Coordinates of C-alpha atoms in Angstrom, one line a residue:
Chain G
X1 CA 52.6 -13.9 -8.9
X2 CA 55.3 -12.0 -10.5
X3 CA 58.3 -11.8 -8.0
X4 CA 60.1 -8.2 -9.3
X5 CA 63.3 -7.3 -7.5
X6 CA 61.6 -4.4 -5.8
X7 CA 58.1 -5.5 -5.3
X8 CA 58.8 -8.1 -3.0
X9 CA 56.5 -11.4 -2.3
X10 CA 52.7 -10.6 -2.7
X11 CA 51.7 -13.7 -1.4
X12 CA 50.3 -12.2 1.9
X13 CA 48.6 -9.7 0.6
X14 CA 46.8 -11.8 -1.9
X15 CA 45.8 -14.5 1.2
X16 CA 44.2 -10.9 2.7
X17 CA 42.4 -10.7 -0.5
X18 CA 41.0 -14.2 -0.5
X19 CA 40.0 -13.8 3.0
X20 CA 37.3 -11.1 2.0
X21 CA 36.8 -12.2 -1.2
X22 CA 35.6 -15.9 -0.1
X23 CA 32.2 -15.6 0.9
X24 CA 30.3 -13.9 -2.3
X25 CA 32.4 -14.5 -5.4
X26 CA 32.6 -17.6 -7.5
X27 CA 35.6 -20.2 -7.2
X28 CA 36.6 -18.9 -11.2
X29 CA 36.6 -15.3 -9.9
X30 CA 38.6 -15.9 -6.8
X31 CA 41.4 -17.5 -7.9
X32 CA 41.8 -13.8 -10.3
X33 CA 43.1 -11.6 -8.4
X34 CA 42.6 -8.5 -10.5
X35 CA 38.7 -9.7 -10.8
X36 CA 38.6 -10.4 -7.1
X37 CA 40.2 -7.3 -5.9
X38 CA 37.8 -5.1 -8.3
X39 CA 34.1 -6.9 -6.7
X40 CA 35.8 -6.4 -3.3
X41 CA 36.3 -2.5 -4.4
X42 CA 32.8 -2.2 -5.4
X43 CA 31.4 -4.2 -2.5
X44 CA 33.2 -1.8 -0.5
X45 CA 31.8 1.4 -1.9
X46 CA 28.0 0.2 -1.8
X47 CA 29.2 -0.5 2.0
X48 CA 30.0 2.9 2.3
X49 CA 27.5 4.2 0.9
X50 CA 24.5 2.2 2.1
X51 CA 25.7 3.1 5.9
X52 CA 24.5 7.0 4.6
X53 CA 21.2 5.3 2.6
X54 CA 20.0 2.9 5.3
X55 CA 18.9 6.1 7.7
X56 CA 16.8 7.1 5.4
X57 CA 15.6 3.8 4.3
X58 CA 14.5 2.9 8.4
X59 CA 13.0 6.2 8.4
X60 CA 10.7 5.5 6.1
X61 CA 10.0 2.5 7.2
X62 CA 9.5 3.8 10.6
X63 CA 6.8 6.2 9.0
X64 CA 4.6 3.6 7.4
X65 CA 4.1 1.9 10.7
X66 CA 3.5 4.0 12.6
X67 CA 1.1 6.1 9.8
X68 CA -0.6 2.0 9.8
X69 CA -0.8 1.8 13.8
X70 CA -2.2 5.1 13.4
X71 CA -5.1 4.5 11.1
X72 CA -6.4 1.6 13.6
X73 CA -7.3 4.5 15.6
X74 CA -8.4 6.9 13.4
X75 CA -5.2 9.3 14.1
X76 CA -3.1 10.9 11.6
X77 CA 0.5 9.9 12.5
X78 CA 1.0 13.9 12.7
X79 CA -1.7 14.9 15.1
X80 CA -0.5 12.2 17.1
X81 CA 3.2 12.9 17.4
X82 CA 2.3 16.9 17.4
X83 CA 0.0 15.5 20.8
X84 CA 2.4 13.7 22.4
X85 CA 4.9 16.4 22.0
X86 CA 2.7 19.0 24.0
X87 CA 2.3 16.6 26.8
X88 CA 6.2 16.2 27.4
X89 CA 6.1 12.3 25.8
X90 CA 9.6 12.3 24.3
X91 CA 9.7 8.3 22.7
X92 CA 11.0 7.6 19.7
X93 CA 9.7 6.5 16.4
X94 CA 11.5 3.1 16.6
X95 CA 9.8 2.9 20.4
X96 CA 6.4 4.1 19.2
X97 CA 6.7 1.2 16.4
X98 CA 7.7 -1.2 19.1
X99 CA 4.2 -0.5 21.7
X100 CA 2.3 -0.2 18.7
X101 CA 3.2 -4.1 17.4
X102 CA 4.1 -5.8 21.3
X103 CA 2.1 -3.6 23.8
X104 CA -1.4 -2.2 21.5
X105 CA -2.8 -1.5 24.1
X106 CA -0.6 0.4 25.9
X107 CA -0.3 2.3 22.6
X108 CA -4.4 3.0 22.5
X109 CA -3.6 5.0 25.4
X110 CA -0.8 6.8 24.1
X111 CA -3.4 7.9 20.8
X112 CA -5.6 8.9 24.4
X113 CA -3.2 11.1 25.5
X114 CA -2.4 12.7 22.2
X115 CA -5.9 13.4 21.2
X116 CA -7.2 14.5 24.7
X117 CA -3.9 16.9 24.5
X118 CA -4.6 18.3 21.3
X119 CA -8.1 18.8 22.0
X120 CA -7.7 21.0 25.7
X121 CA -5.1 22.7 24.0
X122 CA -6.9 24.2 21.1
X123 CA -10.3 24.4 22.4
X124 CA -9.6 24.2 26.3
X125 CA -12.2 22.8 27.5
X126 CA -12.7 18.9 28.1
X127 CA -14.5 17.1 26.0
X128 CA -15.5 13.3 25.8
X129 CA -13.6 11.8 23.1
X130 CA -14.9 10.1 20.3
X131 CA -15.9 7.0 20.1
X132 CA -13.0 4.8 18.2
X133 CA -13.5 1.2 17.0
X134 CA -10.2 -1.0 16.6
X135 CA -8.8 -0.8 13.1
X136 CA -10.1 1.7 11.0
X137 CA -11.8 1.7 7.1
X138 CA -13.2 -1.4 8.3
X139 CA -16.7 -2.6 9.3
X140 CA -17.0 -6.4 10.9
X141 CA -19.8 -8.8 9.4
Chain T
X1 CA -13.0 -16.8 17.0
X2 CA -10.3 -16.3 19.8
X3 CA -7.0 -16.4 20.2
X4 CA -5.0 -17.3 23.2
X5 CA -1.2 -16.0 23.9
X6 CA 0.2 -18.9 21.8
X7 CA -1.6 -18.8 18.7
X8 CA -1.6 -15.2 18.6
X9 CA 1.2 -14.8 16.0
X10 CA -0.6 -17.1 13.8
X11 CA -3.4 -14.2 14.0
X12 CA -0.8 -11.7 13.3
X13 CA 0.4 -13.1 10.3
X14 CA -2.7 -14.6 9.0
X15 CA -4.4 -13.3 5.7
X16 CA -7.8 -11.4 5.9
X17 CA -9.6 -11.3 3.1
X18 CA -11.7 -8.3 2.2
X19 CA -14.3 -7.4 0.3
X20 CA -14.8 -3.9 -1.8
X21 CA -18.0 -3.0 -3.8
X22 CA -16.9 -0.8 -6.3
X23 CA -20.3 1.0 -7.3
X24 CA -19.9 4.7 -8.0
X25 CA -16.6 4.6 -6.9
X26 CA -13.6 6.3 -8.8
X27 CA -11.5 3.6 -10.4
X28 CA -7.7 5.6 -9.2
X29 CA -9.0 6.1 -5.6
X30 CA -9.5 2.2 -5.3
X31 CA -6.4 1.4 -6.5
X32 CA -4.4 3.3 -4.2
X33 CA -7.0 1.9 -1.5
X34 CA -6.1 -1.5 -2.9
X35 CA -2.8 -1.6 -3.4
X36 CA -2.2 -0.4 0.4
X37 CA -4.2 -3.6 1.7
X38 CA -2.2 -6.2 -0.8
X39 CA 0.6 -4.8 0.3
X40 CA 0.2 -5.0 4.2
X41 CA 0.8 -1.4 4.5
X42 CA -2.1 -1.0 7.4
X43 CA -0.5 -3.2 9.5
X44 CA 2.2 -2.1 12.3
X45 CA 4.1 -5.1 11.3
X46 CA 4.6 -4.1 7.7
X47 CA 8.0 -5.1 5.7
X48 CA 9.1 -4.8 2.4
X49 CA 10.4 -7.9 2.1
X50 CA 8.1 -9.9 4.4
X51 CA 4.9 -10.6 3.0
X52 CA 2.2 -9.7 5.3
X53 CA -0.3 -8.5 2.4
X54 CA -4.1 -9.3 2.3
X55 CA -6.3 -10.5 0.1
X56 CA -8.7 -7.7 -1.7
X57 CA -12.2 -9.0 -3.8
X58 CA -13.3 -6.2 -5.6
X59 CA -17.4 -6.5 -6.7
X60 CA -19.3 -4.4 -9.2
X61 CA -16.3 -3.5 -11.2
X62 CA -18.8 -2.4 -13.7
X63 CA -20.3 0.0 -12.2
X64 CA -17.4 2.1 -11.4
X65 CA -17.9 5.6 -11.8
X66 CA -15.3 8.7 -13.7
X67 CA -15.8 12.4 -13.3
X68 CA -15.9 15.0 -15.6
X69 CA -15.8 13.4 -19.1
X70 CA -13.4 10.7 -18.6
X71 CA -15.4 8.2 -20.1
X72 CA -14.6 9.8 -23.5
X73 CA -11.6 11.4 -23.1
X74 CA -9.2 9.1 -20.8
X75 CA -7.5 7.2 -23.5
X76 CA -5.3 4.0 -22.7
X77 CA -2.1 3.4 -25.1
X78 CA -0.6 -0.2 -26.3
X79 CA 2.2 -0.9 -28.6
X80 CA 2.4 -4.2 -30.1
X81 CA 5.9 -4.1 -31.0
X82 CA 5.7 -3.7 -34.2
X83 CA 5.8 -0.6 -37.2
X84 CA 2.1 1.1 -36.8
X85 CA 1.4 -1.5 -34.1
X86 CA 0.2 1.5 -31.8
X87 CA -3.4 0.8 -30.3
X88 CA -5.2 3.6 -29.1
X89 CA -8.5 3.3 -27.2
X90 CA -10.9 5.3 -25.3
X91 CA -11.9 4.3 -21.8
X92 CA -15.7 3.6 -22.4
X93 CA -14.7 1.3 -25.0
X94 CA -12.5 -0.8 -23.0
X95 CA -15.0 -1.2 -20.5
X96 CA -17.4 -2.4 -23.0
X97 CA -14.5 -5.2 -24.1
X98 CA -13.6 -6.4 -20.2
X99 CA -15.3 -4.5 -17.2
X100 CA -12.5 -5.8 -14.5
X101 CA -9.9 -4.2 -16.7
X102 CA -9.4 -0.8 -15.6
X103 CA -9.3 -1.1 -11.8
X104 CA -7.1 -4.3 -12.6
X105 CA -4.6 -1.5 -14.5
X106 CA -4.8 0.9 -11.5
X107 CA -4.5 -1.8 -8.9
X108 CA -1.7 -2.8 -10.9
X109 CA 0.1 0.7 -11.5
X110 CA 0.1 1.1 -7.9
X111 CA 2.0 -1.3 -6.6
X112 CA 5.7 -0.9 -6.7
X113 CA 6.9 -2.5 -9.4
X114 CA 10.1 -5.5 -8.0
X115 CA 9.8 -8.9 -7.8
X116 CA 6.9 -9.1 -5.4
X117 CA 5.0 -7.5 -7.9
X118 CA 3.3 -10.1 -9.4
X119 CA 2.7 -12.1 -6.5
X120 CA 0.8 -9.8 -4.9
X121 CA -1.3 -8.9 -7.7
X122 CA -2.6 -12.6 -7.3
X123 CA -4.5 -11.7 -4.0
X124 CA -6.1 -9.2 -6.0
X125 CA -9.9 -10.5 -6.8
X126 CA -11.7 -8.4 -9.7
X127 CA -15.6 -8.9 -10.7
X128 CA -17.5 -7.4 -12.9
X129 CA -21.0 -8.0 -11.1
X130 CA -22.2 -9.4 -7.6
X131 CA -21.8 -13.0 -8.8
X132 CA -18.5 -14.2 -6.8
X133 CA -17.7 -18.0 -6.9
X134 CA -18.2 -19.5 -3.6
X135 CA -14.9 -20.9 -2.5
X136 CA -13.6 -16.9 -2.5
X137 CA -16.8 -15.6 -0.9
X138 CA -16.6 -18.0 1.6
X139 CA -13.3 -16.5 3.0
X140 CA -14.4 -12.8 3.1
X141 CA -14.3 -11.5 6.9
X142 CA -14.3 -7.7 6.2
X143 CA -15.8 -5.2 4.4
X144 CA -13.6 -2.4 3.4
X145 CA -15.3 1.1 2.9
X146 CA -14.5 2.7 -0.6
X147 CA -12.7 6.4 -0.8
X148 CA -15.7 8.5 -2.1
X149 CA -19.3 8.4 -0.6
X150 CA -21.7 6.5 -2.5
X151 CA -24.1 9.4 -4.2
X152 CA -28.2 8.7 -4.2
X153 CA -29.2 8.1 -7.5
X154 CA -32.4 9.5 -8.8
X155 CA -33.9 6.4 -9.3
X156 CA -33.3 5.9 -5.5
X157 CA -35.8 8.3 -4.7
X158 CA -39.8 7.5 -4.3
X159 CA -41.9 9.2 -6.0
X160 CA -43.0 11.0 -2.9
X161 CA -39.8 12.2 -1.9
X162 CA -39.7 13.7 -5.6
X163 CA -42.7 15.2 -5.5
X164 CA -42.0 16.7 -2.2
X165 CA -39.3 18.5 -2.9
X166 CA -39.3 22.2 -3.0
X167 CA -39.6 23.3 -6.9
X168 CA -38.9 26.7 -7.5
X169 CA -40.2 27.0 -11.2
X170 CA -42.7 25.4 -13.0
X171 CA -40.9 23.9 -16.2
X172 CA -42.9 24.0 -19.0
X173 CA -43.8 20.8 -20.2
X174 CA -42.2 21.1 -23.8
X175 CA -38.9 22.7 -22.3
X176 CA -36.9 20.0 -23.6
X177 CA -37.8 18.4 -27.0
X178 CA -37.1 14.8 -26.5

């Protein structure tokens, strides 16, 4: 490194520079610093940006599951999280997901709830529900 | 078949294969149907990146149906590369060269086109008739239901149900000429 009379020693701040640089650049580009310091720049900015991107990206991933757990049952995902709002159930998405893979059961009862809600509420009367076999589009030879 | 507490992942991550008959069935709506299954997108477990897909075998691929007057008009493009090397070809014709072709293309189309594209495609079983080779039939455990309901031909009906149904003219016999 070039030692100017008013720049001082840059040898710290180039063993910063390695530090970050180690894990996901080449041995050829590490030991440039001008190459180094420009992948650590962009690496940085997709950091920045992904933390924005990746809400969006779980939210739709959220959505598929729970529109999949929801087929099984022959619900639409928006029936069911309309029914489960009028009966005061206030979980989550990410908790819905959770029942729906861990605890299906517990989750068939949930799709209960919702349709029996949506039902009384509309119509008001109660009605037996329909009959519902597990996983839906599907007939078993 | 069971499955205890302990061997229920392997159940979870196992691949179903399922079975489609493609008669009088509209060749876009199956492959969105399809591409969904390959891709694992009915399951609550579903990834991008892990590969929980299943395995589709789509029968009577000939016998798939268009509306309207698709069969003339729907035309599929190629370019060869080359100067003039643009081929052009109605959809009844390419049906006549390879039956599975078209639902392969729409199967194809619909899933997302990355890296896992091709892989996927793999689980993806076209015939043109009934006539599936054993070692694939043999794995078939469900039967998917196809996006339109299957119309009653005319040729479905007995002559007694034809001849009981209400007419409200008489044609005359020489109404149409051939």
């Amino acid at each position: 490194m070039a030692r100017g009379r008013f720049h001082g020693d840059r040898w710290w701040k180039v063993m910063r520079l390695k530090e970050q640089c180690q894990h996901y650049l080449k041995r050829s580009l590490r030991n440039r610093c001008g190459v180094a310091y420009r992948h650590l720049r962009r690496a940085l900015i997709h950091q920045t940006k992904g933390r924005r991107l990746k809400v969006y990206a779980t939210n739709i991933l959220r959505n598929q599951r729970l529109e999949a757990a929801c087929d099984e049952h022959e619900i639409g995902h928006r029936r069911f999280k309309r029914g489960l709002n009028k009966s005061g159930v206030t979980l989550n998405q990410h908790m819905l997901n959770i029942l729906s893979m861990y605890e299906p059961r517990t989750f068939e009862r949930l799709v209960e709830l919702a349709e029996r809600t949506e039902i009384e509420t509309v119509r008001g009367v109660h009605e037996p529900l329909p009959e519902r076999r597990f996983s839906a589009n599907k007939i078993n030879i | 078949m069971s499955f205890g507490r302990a061997n229920q992942q392997w159940a979870t991550f196992s691949r179903v294969w399922h079975i489609l008959n493609a008669d009088r069935q509209p060749a876009g709506g199956i492959g969105v149907l399809v591409s969904r299954y390959v891709q694992g997108l009915h399951k609550p477990i579903y990834h991008p990146t892990s590969d929980v897909g299943d395995h589709v075998v789509v029968v009577n691929a000939k016998k798939i149906a268009y509306s309207g007057n698709k069969w003339e008009e729907k035309v599929f493009t190629a370019h060869t590369g080359r100067r003039k090397g643009r081929v052009r070809m109605q959809a009844f014709k390419v049906h006549e060269l390879d039956p599975t072709w078209i639902i392969r293309r729409n199967i194809y189309r619909q899933i997302p086109n990355n890296l896992l594209r091709r892989t996927l495609f793999q689980r993806v079983h076209v015939f043109e008739d009934e006539n599936v080779p054993a070692e694939i039939i043999e794995n078939v455990t469900n039967v998917l239901i196809g996006p339109r309901p299957v119309p009653k031909a005319i040729t479905d009906y007995t002559e007694e149900e034809k001849d009981s149904f209400p007419k409200l003219f008489l044609r005359d016999k020489y109404f149409l000429k051939s």
